[in-house]
XYZ file of C-alpha atoms in Angstrom:
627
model
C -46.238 4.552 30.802
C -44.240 2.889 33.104
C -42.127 -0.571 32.356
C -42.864 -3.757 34.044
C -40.251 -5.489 35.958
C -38.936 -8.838 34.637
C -41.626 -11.958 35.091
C -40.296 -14.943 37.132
C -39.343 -16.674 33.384
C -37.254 -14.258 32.460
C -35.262 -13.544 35.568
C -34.936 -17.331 35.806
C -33.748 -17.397 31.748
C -31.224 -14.560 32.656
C -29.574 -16.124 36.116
C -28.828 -19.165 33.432
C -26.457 -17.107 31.737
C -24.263 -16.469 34.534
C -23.615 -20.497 34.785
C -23.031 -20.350 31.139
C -20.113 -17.816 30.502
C -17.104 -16.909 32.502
C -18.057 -13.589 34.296
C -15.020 -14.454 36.588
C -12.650 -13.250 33.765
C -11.261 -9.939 34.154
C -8.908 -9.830 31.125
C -11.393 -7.623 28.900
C -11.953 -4.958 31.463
C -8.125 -4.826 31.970
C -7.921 -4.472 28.113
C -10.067 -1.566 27.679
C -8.825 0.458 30.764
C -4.977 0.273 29.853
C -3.499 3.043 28.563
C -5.697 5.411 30.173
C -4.940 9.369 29.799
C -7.939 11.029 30.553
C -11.329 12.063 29.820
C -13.838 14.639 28.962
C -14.203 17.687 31.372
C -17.775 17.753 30.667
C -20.337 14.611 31.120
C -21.709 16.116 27.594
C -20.665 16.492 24.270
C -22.929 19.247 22.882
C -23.490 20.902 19.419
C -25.447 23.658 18.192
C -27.620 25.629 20.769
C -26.397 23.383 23.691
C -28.283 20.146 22.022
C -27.043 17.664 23.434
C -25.056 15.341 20.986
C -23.413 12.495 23.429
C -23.965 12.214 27.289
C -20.875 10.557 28.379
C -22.876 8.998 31.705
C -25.562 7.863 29.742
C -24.343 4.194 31.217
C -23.283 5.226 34.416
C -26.289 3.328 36.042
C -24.183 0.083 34.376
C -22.305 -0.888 37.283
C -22.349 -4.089 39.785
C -24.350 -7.266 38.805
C -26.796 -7.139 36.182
C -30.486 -6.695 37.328
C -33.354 -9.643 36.238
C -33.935 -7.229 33.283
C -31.204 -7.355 31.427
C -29.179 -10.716 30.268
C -26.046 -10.658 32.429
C -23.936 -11.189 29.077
C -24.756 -7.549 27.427
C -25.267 -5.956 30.661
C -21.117 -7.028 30.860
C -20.270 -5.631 27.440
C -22.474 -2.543 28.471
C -20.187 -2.216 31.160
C -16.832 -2.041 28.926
C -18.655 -0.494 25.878
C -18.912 2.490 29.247
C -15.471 2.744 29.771
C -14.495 5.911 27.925
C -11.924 8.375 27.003
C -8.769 8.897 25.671
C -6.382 5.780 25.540
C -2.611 5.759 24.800
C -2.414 2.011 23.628
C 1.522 2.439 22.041
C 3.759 5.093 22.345
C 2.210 6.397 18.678
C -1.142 5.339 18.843
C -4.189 6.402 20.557
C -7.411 5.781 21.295
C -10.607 8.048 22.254
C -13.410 5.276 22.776
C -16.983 5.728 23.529
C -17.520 9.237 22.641
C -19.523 8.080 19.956
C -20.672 4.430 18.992
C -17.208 4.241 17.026
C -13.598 4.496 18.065
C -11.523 7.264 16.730
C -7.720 6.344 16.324
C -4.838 8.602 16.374
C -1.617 7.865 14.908
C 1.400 9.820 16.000
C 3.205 11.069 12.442
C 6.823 12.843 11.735
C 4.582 16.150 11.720
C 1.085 15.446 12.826
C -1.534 12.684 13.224
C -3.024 10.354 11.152
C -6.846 10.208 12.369
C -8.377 6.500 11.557
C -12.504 6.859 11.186
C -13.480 10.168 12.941
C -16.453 9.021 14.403
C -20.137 9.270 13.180
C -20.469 13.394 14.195
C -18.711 16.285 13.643
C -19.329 17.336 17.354
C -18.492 13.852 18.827
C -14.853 14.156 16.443
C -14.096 17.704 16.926
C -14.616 17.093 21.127
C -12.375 13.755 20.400
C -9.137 15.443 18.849
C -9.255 18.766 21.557
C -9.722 15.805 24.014
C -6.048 14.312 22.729
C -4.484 17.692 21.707
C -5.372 19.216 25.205
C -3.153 15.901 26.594
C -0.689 14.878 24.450
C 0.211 17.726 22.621
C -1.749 19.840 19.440
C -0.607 18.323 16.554
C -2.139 19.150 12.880
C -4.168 16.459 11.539
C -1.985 15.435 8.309
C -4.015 12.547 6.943
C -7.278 10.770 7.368
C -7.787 7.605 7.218
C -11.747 5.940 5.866
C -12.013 2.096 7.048
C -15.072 1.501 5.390
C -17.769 2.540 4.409
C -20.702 3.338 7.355
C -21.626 6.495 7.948
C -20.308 6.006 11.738
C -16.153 5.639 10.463
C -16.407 9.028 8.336
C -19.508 11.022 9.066
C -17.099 13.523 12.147
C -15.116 13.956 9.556
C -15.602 17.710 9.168
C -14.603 18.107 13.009
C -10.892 17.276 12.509
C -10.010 18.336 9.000
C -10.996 21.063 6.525
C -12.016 20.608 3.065
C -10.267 23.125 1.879
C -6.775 21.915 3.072
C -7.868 18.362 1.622
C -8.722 20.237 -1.873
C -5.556 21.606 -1.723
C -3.363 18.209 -1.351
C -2.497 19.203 2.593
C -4.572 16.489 4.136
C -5.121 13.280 1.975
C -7.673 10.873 2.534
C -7.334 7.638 1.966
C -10.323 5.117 1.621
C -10.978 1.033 0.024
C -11.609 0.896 -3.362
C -15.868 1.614 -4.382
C -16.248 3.773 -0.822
C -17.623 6.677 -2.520
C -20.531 4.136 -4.460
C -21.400 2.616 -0.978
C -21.100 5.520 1.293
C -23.665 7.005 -0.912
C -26.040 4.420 -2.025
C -26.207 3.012 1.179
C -28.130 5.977 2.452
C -29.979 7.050 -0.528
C -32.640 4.583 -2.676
C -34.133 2.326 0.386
C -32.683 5.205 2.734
C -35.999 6.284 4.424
C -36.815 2.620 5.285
C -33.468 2.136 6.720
C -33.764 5.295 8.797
C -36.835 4.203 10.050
C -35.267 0.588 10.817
C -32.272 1.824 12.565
C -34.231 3.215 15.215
C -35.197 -0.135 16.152
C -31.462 -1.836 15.963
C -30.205 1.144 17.943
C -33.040 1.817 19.964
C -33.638 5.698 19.485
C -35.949 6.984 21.577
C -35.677 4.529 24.368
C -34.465 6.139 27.199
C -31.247 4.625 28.746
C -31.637 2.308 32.387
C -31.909 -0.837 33.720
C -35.348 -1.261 31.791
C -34.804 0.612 28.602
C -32.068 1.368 26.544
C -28.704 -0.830 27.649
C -25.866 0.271 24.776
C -25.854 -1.516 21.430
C -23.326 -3.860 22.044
C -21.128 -2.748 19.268
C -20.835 0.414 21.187
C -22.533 2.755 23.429
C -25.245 4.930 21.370
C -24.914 6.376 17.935
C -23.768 10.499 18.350
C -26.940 12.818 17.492
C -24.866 15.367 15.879
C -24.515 16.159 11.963
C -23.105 13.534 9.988
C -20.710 15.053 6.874
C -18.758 13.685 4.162
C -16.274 14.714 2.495
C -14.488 12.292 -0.653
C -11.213 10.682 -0.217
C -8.298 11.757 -2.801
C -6.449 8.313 -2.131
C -8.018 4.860 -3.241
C -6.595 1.466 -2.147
C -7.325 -1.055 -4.991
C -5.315 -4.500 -4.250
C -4.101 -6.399 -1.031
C -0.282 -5.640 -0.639
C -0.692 -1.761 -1.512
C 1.385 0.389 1.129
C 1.452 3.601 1.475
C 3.969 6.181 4.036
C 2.314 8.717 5.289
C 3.540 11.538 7.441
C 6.672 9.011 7.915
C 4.509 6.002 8.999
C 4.539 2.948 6.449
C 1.188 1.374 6.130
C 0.886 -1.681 4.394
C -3.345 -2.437 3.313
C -5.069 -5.657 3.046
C -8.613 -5.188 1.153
C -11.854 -6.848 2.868
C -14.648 -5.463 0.351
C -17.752 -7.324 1.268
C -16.713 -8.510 4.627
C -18.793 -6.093 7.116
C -18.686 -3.393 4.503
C -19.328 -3.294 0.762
C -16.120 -1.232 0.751
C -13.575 -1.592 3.577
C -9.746 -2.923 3.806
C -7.350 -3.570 7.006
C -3.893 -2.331 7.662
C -0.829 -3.108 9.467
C 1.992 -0.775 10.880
C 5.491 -2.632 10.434
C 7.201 -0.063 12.498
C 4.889 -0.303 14.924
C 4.008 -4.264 14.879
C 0.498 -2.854 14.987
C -2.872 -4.477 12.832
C -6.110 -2.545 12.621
C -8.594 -5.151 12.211
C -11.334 -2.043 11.322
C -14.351 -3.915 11.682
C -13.619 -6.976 10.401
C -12.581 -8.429 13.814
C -14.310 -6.998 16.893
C -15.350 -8.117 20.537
C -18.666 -9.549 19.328
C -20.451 -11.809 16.585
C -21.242 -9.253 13.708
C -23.828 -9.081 11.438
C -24.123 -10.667 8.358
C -26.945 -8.957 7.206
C -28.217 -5.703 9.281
C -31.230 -4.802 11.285
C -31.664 -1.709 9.436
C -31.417 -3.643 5.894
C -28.119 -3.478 3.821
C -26.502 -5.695 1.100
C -26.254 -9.562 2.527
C -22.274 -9.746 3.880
C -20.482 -12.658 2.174
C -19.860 -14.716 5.069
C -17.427 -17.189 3.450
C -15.553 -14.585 1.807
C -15.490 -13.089 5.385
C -14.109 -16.072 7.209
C -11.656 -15.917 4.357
C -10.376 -12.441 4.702
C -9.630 -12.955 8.246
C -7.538 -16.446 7.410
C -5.483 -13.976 4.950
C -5.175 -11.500 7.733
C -3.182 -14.205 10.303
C -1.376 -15.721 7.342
C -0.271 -12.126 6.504
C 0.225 -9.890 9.772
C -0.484 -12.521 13.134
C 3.312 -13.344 13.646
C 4.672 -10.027 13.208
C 1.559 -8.240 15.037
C 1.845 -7.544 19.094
C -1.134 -4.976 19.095
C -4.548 -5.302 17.157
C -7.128 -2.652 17.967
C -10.401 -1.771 15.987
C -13.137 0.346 14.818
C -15.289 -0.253 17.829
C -14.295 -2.113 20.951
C -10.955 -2.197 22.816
C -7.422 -3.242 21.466
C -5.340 -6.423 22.527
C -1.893 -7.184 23.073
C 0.340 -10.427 22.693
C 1.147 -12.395 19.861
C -0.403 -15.686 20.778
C -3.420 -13.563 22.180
C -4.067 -12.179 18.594
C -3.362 -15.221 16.885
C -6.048 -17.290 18.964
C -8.329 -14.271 18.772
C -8.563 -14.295 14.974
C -8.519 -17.691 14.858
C -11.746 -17.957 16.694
C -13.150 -15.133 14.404
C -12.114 -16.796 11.682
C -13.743 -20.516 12.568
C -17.340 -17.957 13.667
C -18.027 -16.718 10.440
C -16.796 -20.263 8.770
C -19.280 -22.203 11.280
C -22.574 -19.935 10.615
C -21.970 -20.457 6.655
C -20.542 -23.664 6.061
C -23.270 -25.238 8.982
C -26.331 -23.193 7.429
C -25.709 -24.766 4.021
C -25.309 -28.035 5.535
C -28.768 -27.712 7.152
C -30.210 -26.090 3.969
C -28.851 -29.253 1.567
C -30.698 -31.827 3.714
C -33.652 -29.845 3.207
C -34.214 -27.952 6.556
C -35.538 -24.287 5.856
C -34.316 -20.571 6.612
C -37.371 -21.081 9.351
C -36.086 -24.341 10.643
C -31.997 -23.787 10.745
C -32.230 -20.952 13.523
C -33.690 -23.417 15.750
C -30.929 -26.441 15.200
C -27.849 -25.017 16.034
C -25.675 -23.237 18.356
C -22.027 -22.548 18.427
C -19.728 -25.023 19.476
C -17.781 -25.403 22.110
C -14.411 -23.703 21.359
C -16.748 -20.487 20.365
C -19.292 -20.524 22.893
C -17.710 -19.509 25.981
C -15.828 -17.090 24.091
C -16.989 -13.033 24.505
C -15.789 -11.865 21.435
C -18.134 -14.435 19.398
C -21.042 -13.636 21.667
C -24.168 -12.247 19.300
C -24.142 -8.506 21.037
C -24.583 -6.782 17.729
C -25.066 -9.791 15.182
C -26.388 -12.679 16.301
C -26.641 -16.222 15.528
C -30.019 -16.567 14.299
C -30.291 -13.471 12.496
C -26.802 -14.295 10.339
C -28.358 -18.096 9.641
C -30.987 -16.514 7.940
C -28.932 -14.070 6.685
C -26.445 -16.701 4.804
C -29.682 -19.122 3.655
C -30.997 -15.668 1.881
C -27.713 -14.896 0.373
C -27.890 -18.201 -1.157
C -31.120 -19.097 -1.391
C -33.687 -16.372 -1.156
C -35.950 -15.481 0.929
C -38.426 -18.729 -0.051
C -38.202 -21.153 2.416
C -39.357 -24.146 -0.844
C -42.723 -24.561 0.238
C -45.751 -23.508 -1.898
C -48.177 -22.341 0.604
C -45.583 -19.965 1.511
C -44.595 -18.499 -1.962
C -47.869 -16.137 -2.334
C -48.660 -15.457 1.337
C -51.777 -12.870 2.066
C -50.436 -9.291 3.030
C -50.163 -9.606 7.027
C -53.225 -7.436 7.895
C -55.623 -9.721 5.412
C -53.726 -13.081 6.376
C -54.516 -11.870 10.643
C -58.240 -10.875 10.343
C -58.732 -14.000 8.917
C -56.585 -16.290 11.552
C -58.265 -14.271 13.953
C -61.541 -15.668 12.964
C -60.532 -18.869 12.427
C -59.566 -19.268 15.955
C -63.195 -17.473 17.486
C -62.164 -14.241 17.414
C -60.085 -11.917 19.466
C -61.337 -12.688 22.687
C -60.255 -16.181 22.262
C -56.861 -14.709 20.562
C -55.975 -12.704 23.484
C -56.312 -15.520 25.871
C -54.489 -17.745 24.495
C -51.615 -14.948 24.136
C -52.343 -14.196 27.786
C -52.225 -17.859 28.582
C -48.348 -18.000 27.054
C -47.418 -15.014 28.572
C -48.169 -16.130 32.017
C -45.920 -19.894 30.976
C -43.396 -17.727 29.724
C -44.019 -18.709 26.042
C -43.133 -15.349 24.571
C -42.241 -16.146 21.089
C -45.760 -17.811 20.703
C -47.495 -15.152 22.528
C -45.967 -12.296 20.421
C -46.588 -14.065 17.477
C -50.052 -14.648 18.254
C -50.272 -11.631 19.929
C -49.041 -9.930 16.687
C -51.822 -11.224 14.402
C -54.754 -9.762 16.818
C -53.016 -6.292 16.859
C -52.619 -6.405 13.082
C -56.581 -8.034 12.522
C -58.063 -5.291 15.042
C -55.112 -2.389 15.934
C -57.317 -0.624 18.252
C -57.878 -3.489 20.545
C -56.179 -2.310 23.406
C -55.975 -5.052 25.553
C -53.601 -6.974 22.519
C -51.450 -3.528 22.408
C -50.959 -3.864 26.188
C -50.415 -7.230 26.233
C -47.698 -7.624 23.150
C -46.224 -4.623 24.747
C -45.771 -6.433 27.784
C -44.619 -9.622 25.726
C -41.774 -8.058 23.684
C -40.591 -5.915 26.775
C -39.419 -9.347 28.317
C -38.415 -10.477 25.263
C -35.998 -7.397 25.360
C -35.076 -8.094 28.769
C -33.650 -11.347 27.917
C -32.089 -10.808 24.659
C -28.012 -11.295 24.923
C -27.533 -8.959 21.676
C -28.254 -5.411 22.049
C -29.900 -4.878 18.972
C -32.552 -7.581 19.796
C -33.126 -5.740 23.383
C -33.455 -2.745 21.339
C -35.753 -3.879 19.130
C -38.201 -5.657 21.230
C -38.109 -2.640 23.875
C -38.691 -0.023 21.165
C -41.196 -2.313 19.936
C -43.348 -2.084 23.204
C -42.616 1.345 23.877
C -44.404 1.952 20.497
C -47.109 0.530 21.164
C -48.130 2.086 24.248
C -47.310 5.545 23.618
C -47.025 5.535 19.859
C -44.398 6.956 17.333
C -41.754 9.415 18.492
C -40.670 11.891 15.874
C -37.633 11.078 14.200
C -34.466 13.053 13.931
C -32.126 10.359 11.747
C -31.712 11.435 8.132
C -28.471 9.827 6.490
C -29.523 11.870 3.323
C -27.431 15.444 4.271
C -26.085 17.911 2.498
C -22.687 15.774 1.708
C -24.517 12.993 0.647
C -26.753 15.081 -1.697
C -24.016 16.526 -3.434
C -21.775 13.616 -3.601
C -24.289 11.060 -5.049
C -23.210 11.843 -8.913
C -26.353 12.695 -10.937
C -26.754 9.291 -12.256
C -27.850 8.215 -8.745
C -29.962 11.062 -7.926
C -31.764 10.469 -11.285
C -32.550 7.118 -9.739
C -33.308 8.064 -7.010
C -36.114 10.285 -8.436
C -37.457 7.303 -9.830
C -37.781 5.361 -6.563
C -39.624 8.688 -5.642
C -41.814 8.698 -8.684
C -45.697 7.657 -8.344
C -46.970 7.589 -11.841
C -50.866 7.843 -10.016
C -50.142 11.465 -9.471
C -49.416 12.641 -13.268
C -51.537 12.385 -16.348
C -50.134 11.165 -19.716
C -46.707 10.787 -20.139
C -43.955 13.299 -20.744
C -39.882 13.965 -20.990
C -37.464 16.383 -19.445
C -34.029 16.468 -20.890
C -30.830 17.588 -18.265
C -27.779 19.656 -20.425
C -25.362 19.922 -17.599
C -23.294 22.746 -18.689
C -20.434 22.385 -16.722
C -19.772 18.604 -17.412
C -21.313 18.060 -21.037
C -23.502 15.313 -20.448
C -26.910 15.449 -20.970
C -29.723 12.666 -19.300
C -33.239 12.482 -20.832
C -36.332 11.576 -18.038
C -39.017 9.748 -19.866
C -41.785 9.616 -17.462
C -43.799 6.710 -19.279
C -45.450 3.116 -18.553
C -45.394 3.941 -15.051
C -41.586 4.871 -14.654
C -39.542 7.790 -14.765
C -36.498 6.036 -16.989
C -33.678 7.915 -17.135
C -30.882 7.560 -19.662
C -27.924 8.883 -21.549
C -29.174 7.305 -24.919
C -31.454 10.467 -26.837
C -32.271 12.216 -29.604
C -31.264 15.633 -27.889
C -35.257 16.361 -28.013
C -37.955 16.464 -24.900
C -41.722 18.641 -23.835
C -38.869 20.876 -21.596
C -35.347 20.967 -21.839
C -33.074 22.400 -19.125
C -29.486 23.736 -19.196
C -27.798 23.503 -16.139
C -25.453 23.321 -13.638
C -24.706 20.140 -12.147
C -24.514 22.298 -8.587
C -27.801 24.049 -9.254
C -29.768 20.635 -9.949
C -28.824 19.440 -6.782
C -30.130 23.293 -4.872
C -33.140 22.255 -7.245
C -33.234 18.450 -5.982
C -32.488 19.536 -2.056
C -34.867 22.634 -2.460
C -32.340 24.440 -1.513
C -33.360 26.791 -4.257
C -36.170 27.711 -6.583
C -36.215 28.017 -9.982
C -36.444 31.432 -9.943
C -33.154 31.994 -8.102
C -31.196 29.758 -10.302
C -32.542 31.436 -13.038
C -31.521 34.387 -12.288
C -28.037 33.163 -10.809
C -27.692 32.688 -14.539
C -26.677 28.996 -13.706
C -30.635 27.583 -15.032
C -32.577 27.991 -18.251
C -35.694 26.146 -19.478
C -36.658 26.032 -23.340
C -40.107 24.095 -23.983
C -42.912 23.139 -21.923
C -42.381 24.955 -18.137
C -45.311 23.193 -16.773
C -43.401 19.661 -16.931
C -41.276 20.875 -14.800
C -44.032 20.610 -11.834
C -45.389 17.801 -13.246
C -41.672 16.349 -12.382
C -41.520 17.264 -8.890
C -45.515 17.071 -8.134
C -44.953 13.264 -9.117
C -42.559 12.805 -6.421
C -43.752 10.772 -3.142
C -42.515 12.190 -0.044
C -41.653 9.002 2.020
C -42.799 9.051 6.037
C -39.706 8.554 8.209
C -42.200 7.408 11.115
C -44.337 4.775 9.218
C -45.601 2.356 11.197
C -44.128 -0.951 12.046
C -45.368 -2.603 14.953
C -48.813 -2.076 13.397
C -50.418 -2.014 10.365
């Protein structure tokens, strides 16, 4: 169904934005074009059977002034976030940016190069390093180097390196202390949820143009190739840690719980170089996800990045990151992180403020904005985080999710609470009009959320689908962060042409085998719905190869899991730590593994189906913008 072009309030709301920010300032643009070597021969990136993993013009239609349907502000970082390619930005290190929603880093060694976060794909990475081996030389990659922990800084990984020179000490890679933990859990116990919410942040399945899909602001678009893993051999515990690698001294600062769980910066002495990772980037970040993660400690944040200009800003005369484009100039970097610094101190230190005289994590949102000296600035701009989101996000992390008042602490379940509102009010017809009535004013935040309660009380009233289709699509028009115009836009497409099939699945064949048993054996009992077995029963696990053994007790409605037994159970299976997870990834049957000589059962057999007949599986396209 086609789009609708943007109403008279929100071209009006947009034009506002040019008087706000300085559009006349070049310097960014200047910024992410120096250094420029080359780019891809090919407009795509392509994997398996031609599929196409990245189209490189995706945001060629980006150019000029921004049309009335997209703010003016992301249709600018749209524009740089476009500028791809490979970048020489020093002598020894380079760049390839926007070849994935990530920036892959090379650093020139004695013998080879050091690759910084290979990208999100293996296709995306593998094109990458050609791309700067075809220009400046094939060099063997000696050393990789993890940031943190999101899928996008490791997940090419297996398109520049090979596991089996990494197994055999010829490649090390080096990662922040607990990245294994958080790479993996991450993507694993509230994984299908997340999935399913990261199509909205990144807008998957919108198609790209001046009324759909306009980057993400942290980057372009996420690669659509496989994602791999594979575990680093070289853990940084402590700030002041250094390493020399290949002939290149590296000395690490740790940032766990800054925009990662796990994740550390690093500086280059030789080269008067800091890589800020994702600490520090060209936008406001998020404090707490979209897609749902652990709540970022914003203080602790702010903190890190005071360390960081205590530590590296008066020796530092280059700073580039994990996303975005690089800077150069002492005083530049200095004011830079300053400003990132006083952000990420602002949204916590004036959110508690707010919350102590009693205002709510439904109130705050509304009462501030940044101050002055932020602003005007780009690089605090909400293009990926944004301000409301991470006020909400730092009440939570202190406060919960409660906003203090009782009517609000056992709410009816949305579809009970909006059949009953819609009544209240005289039923849908009078619903939709006054939802019509605040469309036509402009009022979009009341009309979706009245909007919102007819299409939940009555989903197959189509004349409320159309019309909060309509509403959110200029909500997305005018939204400065590109997560929020993601959101919104995915939001209406939804809901005029349904569900698209989904593709995203963080849980791969790396992940699976890396998650240690005593995760997977959780993870089984996220999966476990106690409805579907009768009576209860136990398996007991005798991993041959390691010597430990874990007992499931399926019982009072869980499948427990522990360590702590008698050594007895209805079905006991020796096995292979490897063949549990070709069991757990059906990768293979019992049968197989059985006669692989790697599986035995002694005891009950039938428990064994019990076990995996018990087992949800979890829709990755459940519904969301209706009941």
């Amino acid at each position: 169904m086609c789009k609708n072009p943007a109403t008279d309030p929100t071209a009006t709301a947009n034009r506002a934005v040019l008087d706000l920010l300085n559009f006349g300032d070049r310097q960014d643009f200047e910024d992410a074009s120096r250094g420029f070597v080359a780019t891809f021969e090919e407009d795509v990136i392509t994997g398996a059977e031609g599929k196409i993993v990245f189209d490189l013009k995706r945001y060629a239609f980006m150019q000029g002034a921004a049309p009335d349907t997209v703010n003016p502000s992301l249709w600018r970082q749209g524009q740089l976030n476009a500028i791809h390619g490979l970048f020489t930005i020093h002598p020894r290190i380079h760049q390839i940016r926007n070849a994935d929603i990530s920036n892959m880093t090379l650093i020139t060694g004695d013998t080879g190069w050091i690759v910084i976060d290979p990208l999100l794909t293996v296709e995306t990475a593998r094109a990458s390093l050609a791309l700067a081996n075809r220009h400046l030389g094939e060099r063997p990659v000696v050393a990789v180097i993890y940031t943190h922990s999101h899928a996008d800084h490791f997940g090419g990984v297996r398109g520049v390196v090979d596991q089996a020179d990494v197994a055999a000490g010829k490649v090390p890679i080096i990662a922040p202390d607990g990245f294994m933990e958080y790479a993996i859990s991450e993507n694993v116990l509230a994984g299908n949820a997340m999935n399913r919410r990261a199509q909205y942040q990144f807008g998957m399945g919108l198609d790209a143009g001046p009324r759909g899909h306009a980057g993400c602001g942290l980057g372009p678009a996420a690669g659509a190739g496989s994602i791999s893993l594979i575990p680093p051999t070289d853990t940084v515990y402590r700030t002041g840690e250094a390493r020399i690698v290949d002939g290149v001294e590296i000395e690490f600062q740790m940032a766990n719980g800054s925009e990662a769980p796990s994740e550390f910066m690093f500086y280059f002495p030789q080269f008067r170089a800091l890589c800020a990772s994702e600490v520090t980037t060209h936008n406001m970040h998020n404090i707490l996800t979209p897609r749902g993660a652990e709540i970022r400690n914003t203080l602790g944040w702010a903190k890190y990045i005071d360390e960081s200009i205590a530590l590296f800003a008066e020796r530092t005369d280059l700073i580039f990151a994990s996303h975005h484009w690089p800077q150069w100039g002492t005083e530049r970097i200095r004011g830079f992180l300053t400003r990132q610094r006083d952000l990420y101190r602002f949204i916590h230190d004036e959110t508690l403020r707010l919350a102590n005289h009693g205002h709510t994590i439904h109130e705050i949102p509304d009462m501030l904005e940044l101050p002055e000296g932020l602003r005007h600035d780009f690089a605090c701009r909400g293009y990926y985080g944004t301000l409301k989101h991470n006020i909400k996000a730092v009440y939570q992390f202190y406060l919960g999710w409660w906003d203090g008042n009782p009517s609000t602490y056992d709410c009816l379940p949305p579809a009970e609470s909006a059949t009953r509102l819609v009544r209240a009010m005289g039923g849908a017809d009078a619903v939709l009009a006054e939802g019509q009535r605040a469309y036509d004013e402009g009022d979009y935040r009341w009309a979706a959320e009245i909007l919102n309660k007819l299409v939940f009380a009555d989903p197959q009233n189509a004349a409320a689908l159309k019309l909060q289709a309509d509403t959110l699509e200029q909500m997305g028009y005018q939204a400065e962060a590109g997560t929020w115009r993601n959101i919104f836009l995915l939001g209406a497409q939804e809901l005029r042409e349904g569900i698209r099939p989904s593709t995203v699945n963080t849980s791969n064949p790396d992940v699976l085998f890396n998650m240690g048993v005593g995760m997977a054996l959780d993870f089984l009992g996220v999966k476990f719905n106690a409805a579907k077995v009768p009576g209860d029963f136990t398996v007991l696990l005798n991993f041959s190869d390691s010597g430990q053994s874990h007992l499931l007790a399926a019982q009072n409605g869980v499948l427990a899991n522990t360590t702590y037994h008698d050594g007895t159970a209805d079905l006991v299976l020796t096995l292979t730590e490897a063949a549990f997870f070709q069991l757990l990834g059906q990768i293979a049957g019992v049968e197989d593994l059985i006669g692989q000589g790697i599986l035995s059962m002694q005891g009950d057999a039938t428990k064994l189906g019990a076990l995996f007949g018990a087992l949800d599986a979890f829709d990755p396209n459940f519904a969301i913008v209706t009941p």
